[in-house]
CSV table of C-alpha atoms in Angstrom, one decimal:
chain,number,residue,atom,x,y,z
V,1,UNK,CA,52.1,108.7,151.1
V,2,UNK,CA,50.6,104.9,151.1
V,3,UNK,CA,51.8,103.6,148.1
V,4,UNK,CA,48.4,101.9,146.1
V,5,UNK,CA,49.5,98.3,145.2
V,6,UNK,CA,47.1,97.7,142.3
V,7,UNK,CA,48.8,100.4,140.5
V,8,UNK,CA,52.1,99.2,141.0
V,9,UNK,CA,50.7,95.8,139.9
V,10,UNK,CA,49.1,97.6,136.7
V,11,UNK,CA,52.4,99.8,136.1
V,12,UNK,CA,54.6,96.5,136.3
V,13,UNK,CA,52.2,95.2,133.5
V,14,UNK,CA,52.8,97.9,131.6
V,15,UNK,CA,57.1,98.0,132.2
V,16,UNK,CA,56.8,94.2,131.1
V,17,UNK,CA,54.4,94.3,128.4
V,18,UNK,CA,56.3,97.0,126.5
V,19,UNK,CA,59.4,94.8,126.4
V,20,UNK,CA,57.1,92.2,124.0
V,21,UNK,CA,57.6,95.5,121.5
V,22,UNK,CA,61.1,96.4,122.6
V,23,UNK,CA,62.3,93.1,121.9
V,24,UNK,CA,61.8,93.6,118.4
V,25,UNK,CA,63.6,96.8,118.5
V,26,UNK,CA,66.6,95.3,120.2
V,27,UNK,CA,67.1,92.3,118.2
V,28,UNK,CA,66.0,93.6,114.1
V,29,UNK,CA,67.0,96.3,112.3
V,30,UNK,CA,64.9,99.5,113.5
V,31,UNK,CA,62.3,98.9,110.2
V,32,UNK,CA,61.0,95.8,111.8
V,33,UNK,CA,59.3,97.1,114.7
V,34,UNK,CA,56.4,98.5,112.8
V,35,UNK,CA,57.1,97.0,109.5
V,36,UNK,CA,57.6,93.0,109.4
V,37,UNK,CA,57.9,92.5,105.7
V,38,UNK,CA,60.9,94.9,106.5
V,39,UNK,CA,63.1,92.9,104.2
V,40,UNK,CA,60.9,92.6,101.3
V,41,UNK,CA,59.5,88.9,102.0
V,42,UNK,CA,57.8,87.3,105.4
V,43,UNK,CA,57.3,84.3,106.8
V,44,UNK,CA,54.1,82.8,108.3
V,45,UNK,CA,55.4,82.8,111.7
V,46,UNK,CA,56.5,86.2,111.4
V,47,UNK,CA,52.9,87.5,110.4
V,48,UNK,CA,51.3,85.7,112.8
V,49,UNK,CA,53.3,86.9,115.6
V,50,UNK,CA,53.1,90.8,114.3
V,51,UNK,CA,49.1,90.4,114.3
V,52,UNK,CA,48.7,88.7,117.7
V,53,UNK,CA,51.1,91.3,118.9
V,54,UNK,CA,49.9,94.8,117.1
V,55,UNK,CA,46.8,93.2,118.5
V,56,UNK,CA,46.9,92.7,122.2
V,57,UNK,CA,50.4,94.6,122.9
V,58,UNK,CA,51.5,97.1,120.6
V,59,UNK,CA,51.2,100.7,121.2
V,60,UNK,CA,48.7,99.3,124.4
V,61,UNK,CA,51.5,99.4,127.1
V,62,UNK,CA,52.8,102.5,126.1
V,63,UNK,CA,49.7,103.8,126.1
V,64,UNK,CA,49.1,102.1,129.7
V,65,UNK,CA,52.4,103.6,130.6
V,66,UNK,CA,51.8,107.2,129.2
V,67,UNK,CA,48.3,107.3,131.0
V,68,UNK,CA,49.9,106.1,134.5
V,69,UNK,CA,52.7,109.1,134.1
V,70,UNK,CA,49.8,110.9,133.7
V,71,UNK,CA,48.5,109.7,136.8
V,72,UNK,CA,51.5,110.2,138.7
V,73,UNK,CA,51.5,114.1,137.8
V,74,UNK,CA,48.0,114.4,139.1
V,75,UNK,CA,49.5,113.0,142.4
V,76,UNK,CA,52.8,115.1,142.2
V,77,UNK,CA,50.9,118.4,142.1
V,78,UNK,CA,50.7,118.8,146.7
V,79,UNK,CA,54.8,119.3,145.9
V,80,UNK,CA,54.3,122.5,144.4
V,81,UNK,CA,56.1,123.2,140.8
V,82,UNK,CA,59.5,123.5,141.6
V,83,UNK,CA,59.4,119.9,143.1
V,84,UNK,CA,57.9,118.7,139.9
V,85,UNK,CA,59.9,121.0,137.4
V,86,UNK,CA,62.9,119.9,138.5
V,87,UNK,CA,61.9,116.0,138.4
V,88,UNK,CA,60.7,116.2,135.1
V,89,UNK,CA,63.8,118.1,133.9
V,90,UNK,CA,66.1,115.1,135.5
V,91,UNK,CA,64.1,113.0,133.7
V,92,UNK,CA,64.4,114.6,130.2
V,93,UNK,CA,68.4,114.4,131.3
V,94,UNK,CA,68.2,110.9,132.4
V,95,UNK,CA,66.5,110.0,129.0
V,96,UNK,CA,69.0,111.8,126.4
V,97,UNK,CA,72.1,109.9,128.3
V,98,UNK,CA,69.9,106.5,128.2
V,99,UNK,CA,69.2,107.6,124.1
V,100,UNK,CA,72.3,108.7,122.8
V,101,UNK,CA,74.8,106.5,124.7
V,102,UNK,CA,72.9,103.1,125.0
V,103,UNK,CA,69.6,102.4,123.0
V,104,UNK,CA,67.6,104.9,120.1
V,105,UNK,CA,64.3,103.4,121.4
V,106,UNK,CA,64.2,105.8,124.3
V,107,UNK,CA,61.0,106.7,125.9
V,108,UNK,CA,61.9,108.8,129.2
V,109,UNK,CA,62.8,112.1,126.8
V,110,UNK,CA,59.7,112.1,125.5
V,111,UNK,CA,57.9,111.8,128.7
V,112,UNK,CA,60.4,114.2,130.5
V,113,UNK,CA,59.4,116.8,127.6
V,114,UNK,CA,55.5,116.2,127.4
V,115,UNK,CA,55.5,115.8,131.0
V,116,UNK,CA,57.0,119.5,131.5
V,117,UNK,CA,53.8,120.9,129.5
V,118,UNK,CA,51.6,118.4,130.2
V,119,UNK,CA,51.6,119.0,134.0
V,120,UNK,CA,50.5,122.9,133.9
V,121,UNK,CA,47.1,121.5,132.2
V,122,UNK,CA,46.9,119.1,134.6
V,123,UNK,CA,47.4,121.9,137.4
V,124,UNK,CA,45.2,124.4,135.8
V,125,UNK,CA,42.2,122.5,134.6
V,126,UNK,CA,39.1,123.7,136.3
V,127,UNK,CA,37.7,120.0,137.0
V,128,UNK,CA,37.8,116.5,135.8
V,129,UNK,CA,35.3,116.7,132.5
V,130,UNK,CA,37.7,119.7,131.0
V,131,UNK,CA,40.8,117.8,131.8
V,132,UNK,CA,39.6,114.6,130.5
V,133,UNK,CA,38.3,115.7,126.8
V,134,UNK,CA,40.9,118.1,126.9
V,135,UNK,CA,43.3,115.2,126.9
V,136,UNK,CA,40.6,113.4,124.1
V,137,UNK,CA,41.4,116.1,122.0
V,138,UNK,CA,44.4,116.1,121.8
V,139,UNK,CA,45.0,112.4,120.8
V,140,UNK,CA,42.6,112.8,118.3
V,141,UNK,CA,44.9,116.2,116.9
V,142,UNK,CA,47.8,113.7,117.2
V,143,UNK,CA,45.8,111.0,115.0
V,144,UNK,CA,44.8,113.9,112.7
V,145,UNK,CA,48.4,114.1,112.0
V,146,UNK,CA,49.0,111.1,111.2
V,147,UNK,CA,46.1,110.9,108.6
V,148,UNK,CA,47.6,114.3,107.2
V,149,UNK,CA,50.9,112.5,106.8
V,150,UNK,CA,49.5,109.7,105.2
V,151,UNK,CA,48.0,111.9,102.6
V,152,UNK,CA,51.5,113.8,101.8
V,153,UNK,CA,54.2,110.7,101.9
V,154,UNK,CA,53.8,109.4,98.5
V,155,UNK,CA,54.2,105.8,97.7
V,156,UNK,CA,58.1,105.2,97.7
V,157,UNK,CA,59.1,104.1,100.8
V,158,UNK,CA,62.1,105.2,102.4
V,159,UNK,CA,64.7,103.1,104.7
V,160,UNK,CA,63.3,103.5,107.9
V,161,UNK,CA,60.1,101.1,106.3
V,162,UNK,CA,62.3,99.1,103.6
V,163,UNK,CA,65.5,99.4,104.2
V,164,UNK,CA,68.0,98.1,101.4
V,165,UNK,CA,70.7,95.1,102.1
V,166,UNK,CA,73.3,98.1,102.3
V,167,UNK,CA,71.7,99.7,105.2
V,168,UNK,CA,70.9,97.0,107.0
V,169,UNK,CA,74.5,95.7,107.2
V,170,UNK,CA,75.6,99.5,108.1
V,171,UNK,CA,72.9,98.8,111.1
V,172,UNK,CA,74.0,95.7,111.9
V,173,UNK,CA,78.0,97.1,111.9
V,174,UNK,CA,77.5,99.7,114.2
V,175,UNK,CA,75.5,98.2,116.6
V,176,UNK,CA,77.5,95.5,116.9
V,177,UNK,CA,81.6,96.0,116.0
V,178,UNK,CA,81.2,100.1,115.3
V,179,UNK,CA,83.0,102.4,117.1
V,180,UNK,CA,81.2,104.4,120.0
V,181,UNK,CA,81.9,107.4,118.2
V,182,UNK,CA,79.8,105.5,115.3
V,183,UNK,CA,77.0,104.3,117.7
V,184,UNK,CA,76.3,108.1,119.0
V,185,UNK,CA,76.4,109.8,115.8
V,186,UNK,CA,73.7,107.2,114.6
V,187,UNK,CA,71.6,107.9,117.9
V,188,UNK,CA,71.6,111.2,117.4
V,189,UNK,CA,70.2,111.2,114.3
V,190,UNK,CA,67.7,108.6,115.1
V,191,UNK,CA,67.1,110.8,118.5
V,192,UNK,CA,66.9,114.1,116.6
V,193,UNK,CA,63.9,112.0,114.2
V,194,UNK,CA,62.4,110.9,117.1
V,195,UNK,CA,62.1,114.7,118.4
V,196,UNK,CA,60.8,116.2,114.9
V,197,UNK,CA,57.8,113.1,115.4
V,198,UNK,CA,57.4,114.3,119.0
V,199,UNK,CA,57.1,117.8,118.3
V,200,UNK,CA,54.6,117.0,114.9
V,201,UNK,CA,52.7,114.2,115.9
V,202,UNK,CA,52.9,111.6,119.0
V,203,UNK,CA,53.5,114.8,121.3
V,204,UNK,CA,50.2,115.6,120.9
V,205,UNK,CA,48.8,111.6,121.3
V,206,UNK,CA,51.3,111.9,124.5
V,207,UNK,CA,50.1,115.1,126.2
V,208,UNK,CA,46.9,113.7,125.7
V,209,UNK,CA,47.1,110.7,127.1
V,210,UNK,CA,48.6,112.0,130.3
V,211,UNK,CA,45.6,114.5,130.6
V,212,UNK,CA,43.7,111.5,130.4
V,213,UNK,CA,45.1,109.3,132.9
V,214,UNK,CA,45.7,112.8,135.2
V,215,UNK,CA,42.1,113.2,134.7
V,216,UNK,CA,41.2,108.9,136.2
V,217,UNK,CA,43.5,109.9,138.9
V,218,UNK,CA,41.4,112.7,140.0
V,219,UNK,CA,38.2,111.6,139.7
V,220,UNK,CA,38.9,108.5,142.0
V,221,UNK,CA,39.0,105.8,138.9
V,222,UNK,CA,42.4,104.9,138.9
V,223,UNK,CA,42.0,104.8,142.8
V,224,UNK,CA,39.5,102.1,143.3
V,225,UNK,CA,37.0,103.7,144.0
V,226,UNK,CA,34.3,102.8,141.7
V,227,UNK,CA,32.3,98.7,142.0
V,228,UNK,CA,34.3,95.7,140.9
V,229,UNK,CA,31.1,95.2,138.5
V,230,UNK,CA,31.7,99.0,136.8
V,231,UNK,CA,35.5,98.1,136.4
V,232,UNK,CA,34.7,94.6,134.7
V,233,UNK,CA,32.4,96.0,132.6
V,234,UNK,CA,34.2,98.5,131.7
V,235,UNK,CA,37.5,96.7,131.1
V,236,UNK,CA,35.0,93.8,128.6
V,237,UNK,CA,33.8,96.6,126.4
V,238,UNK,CA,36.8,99.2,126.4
V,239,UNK,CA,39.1,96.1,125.0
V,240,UNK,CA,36.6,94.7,123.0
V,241,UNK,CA,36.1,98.2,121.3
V,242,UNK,CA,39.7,98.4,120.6
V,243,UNK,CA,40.0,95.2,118.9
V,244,UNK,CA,37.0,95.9,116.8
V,245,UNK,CA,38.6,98.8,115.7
V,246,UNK,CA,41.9,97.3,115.0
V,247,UNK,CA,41.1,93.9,113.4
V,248,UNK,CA,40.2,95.2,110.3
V,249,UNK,CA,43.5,97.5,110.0
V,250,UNK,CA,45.6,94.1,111.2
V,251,UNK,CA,43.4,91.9,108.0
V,252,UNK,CA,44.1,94.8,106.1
V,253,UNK,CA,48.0,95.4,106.3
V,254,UNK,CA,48.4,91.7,105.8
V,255,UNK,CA,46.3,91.7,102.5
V,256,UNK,CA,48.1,94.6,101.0
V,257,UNK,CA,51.5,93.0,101.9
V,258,UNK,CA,52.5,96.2,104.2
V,259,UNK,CA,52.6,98.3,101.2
V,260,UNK,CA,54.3,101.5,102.6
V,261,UNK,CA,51.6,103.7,100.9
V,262,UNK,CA,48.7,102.2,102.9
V,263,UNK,CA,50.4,100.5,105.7
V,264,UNK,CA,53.2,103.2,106.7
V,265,UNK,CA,50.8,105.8,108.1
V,266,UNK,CA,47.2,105.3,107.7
V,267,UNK,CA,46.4,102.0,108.8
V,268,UNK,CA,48.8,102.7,112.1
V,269,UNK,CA,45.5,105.0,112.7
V,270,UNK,CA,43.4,102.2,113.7
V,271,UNK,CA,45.4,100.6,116.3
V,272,UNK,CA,46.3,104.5,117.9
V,273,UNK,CA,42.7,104.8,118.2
V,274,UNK,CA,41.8,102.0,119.6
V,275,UNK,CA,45.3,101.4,121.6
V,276,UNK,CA,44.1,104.0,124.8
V,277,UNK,CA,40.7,101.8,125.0
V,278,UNK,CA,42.3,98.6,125.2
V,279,UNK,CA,45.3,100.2,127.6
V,280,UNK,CA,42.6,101.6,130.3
V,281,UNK,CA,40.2,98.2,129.5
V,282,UNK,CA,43.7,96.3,130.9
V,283,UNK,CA,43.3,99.0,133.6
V,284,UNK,CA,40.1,98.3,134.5
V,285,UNK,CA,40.0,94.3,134.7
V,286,UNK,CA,43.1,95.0,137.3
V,287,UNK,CA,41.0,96.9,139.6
V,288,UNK,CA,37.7,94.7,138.8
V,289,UNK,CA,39.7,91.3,139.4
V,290,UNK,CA,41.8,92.5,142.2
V,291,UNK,CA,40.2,90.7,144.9
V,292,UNK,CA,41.0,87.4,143.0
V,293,UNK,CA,44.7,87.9,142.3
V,294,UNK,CA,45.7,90.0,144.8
V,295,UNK,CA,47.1,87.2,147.2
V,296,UNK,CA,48.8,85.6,144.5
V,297,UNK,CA,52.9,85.6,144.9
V,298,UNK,CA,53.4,86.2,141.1
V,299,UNK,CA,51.1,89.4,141.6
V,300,UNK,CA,52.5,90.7,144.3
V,301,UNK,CA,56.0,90.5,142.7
V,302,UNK,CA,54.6,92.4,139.5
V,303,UNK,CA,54.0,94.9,141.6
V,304,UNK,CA,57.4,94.8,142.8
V,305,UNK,CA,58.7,95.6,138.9
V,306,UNK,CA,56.1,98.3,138.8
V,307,UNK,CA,57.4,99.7,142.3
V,308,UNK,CA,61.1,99.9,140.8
V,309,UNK,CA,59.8,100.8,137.1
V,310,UNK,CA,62.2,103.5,136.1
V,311,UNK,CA,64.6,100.5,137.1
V,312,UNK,CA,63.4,97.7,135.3
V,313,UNK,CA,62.5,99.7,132.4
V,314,UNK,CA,66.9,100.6,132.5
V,315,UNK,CA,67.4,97.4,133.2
V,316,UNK,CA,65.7,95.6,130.5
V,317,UNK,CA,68.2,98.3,128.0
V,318,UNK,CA,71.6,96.9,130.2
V,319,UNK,CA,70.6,93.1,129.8
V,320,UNK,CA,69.6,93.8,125.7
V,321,UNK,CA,72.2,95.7,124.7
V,322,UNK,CA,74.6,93.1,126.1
V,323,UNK,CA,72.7,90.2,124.8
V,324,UNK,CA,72.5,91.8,121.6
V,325,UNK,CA,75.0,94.6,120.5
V,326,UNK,CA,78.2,93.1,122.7
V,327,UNK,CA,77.4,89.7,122.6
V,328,UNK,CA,76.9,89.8,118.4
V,329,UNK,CA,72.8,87.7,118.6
V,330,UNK,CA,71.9,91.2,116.7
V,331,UNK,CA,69.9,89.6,113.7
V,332,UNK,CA,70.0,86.0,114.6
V,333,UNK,CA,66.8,85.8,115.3
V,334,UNK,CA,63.4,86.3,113.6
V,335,UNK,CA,60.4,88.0,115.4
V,336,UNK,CA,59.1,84.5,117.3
V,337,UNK,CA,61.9,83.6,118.4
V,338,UNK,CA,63.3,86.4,120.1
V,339,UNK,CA,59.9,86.4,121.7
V,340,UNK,CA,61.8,83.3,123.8
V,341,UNK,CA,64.1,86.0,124.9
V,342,UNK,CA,61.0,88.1,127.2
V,343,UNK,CA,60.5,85.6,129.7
V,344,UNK,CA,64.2,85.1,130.8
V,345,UNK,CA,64.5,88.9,131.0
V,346,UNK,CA,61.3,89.4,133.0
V,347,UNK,CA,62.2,86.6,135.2
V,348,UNK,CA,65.3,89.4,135.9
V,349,UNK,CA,63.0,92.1,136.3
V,350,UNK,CA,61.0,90.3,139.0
V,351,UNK,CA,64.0,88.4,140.8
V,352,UNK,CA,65.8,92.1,141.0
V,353,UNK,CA,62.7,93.5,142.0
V,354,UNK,CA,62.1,91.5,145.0
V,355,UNK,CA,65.9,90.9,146.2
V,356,UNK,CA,65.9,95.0,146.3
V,357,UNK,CA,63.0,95.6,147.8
V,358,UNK,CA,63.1,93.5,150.6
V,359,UNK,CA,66.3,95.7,151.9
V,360,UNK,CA,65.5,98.8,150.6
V,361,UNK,CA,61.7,100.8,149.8
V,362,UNK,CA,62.8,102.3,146.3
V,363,UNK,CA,64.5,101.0,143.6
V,364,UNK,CA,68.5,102.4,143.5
V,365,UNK,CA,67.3,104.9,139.8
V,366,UNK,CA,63.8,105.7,141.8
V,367,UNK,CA,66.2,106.6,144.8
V,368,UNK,CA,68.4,108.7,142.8
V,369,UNK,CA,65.9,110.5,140.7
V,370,UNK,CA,64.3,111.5,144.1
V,371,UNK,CA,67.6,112.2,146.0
V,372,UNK,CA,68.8,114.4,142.8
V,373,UNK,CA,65.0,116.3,142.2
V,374,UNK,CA,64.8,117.0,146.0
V,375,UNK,CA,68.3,118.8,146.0
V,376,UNK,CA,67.8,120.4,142.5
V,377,UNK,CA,63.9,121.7,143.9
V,378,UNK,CA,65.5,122.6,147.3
V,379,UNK,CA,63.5,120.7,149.3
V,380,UNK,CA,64.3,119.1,152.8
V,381,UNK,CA,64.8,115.4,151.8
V,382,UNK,CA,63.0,114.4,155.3
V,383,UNK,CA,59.9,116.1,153.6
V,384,UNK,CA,60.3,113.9,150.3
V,385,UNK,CA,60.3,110.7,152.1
V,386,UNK,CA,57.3,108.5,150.3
């Protein structure tokens, strides 16, 4: 199979956009990431940077991410469902290990898990329209959810928004002196949180955004095959639309001082709305603007990262972890200035990318995953060459 460049390119957008998020996650206490008056005060430079990010970046890539999975499962169905079972299953393995024994911000076991339901709608869905709101639905169930809890959590806010100076020098000791006994046992818990939310709530904005992106994939949208005019359209009013519809959240947060009550659940419901617009508007200026950028060398080596994006996405964990949790800059830094830390580790991402690729045509986890899925399926491996 041809690989399409323009959706590596738009998949290595996504693999180093989320680490703008991630970054947060690596180097605060885990309240910060959607909370950044986590300690009960905030400084200009740390508001600003939350509202340009929860602007342009947050819950975008992952959305760009999830809708490109989506995409890939729409593409995975010629390999029949033992192929695919199996490869999702790995995946679900590969992200528990990755969850409990290096970082609680895991993303593959959620992906492994949707992705194993998620793929029999893809597979049985009669054509593209039934697929597509199919998968509108669903997000929209998942954001009901979220209203719903909004309405039940009260106004007190627990830990995980406002954590006390107690907890977060527990978080800080285990993350970076604990014992690894210590460091699982807190994984797990966090992992066995982040399974109750996938089961109640983001499952269903998951699920629906694969549908979604399984449903561009088949209609020929996500290959191309629409005008560059449509697609830069398209990309001007889908991203515009989403920051309509998140501005006023962002102005409001920030006036109400992130008050857990209103800030906790239902003014997240904003940006998840308007976070799968802005994701396939990025989508769309890709394919619109391709022509432009596609004979630039920085392009072409972002579609490197997006070719190896299982890889980099492991990667990016290995180089935080160390930076952060062995090498003690846990807390060292606010939210702008471990924005300083992104470029260095992307400038990893696209150096590994290209050193690897120009000796080998998969990354060494992509290699793996497909070396491990075609024995565990039972497939001749000289059928699963790509």
């Amino acid at each position: 199979m041809e690989r399409n460049v323009t959706l590596d390119f738009i998949r290595g957008i996504a693999i180093l956009g989320i680490l703008l998020l991630n970054i947060t996650a690596f180097g605060l206490p885990k309240a910060a990431y959607l909370n950044p008056a986590w300690y009960g005060d905030i400084t200009a430079s740390d508001a600003w940077t939350w509202a340009l990010l929860d602007l342009f970046a947050q819950v975008k890539f992952l959305s760009l991410f999830a809708i490109l999975f989506g995409a890939g499962l729409q593409m995975l169905l010629p390999r029949g469902k033992r192929w695919i079972q199996s490869r999702l299953t790995l995946l679900v393995l590969l992200g528990f290990i990755h969850g409990l024994f290096f970082w609680d911000g895991d993303i593959l076991l959620a992906y492994g898990l949707v992705g194993l339901i998620a793929w029999r709608m893809v597979r049985d869905a009669q054509n593209v329209k039934t697929m597509f709101n199919t998968g509108v639905v669903l997000y929209l169930i998942g954001i009901a959810v979220l209203l719903l809890l909004a309405g039940i959590s009260g106004s007190q806010p627990n830990r995980s928004w406002l954590p006390d100076a107690a907890n977060v020098q527990y978080e800080t000791w285990w993350r970076v002196s604990g014992s690894l006994g210590e460091a699982i046992s807190n994984r797990a818990d966090m992992l066995s949180n982040a399974l109750l939310a996938l089961g109640a709530q983001y499952g269903w904005q998951l699920a629906g955004m694969m549908l979604t992106g399984a449903a561009l994939m088949r209609s020929g949208w996500l290959k191309g095959q629409f005008s560059l005019r449509h697609y830069r359209r398209t990309g001007v009013l889908l991203i515009g639309l989403g920051l309509l519809i998140n501005i006023p959240a962002i102005i409001a947060q920030w006036q109400l001082g992130w008050s857990y009550r209103w800030c906790a659940f239902l003014l997240q419901a904003p940006r998840e709305l308007g976070a799968p617009l802005q994701a396939v508007g990025y989508a769309a200026l890709a394919w619109g603007f391709w022509p432009q950028i596609c004979g630039y060398k920085l392009v072409n080596a972002i579609a490197c990262v997006g070719r190896m994006a299982l890889t980099n996405y492991l990667l990016q964990t290995l180089i935080c972890i160390t930076l952060f949790n062995r090498f003690g800059l846990f807390m060292q830094f606010d939210r702008l200035q471990l924005l300083a830390f992104v470029p260095a580790v992307w400038a990893v991402n696209i150096l590994f990318s290209l050193f690897w690729l120009r000796r080998f045509r998969q990354g060494p986890m992509e290699w793996l995953w497909r070396q491990l899925t075609a024995r565990a399926a039972g497939a001749s491996l000289a059928r699963t060459s790509r």
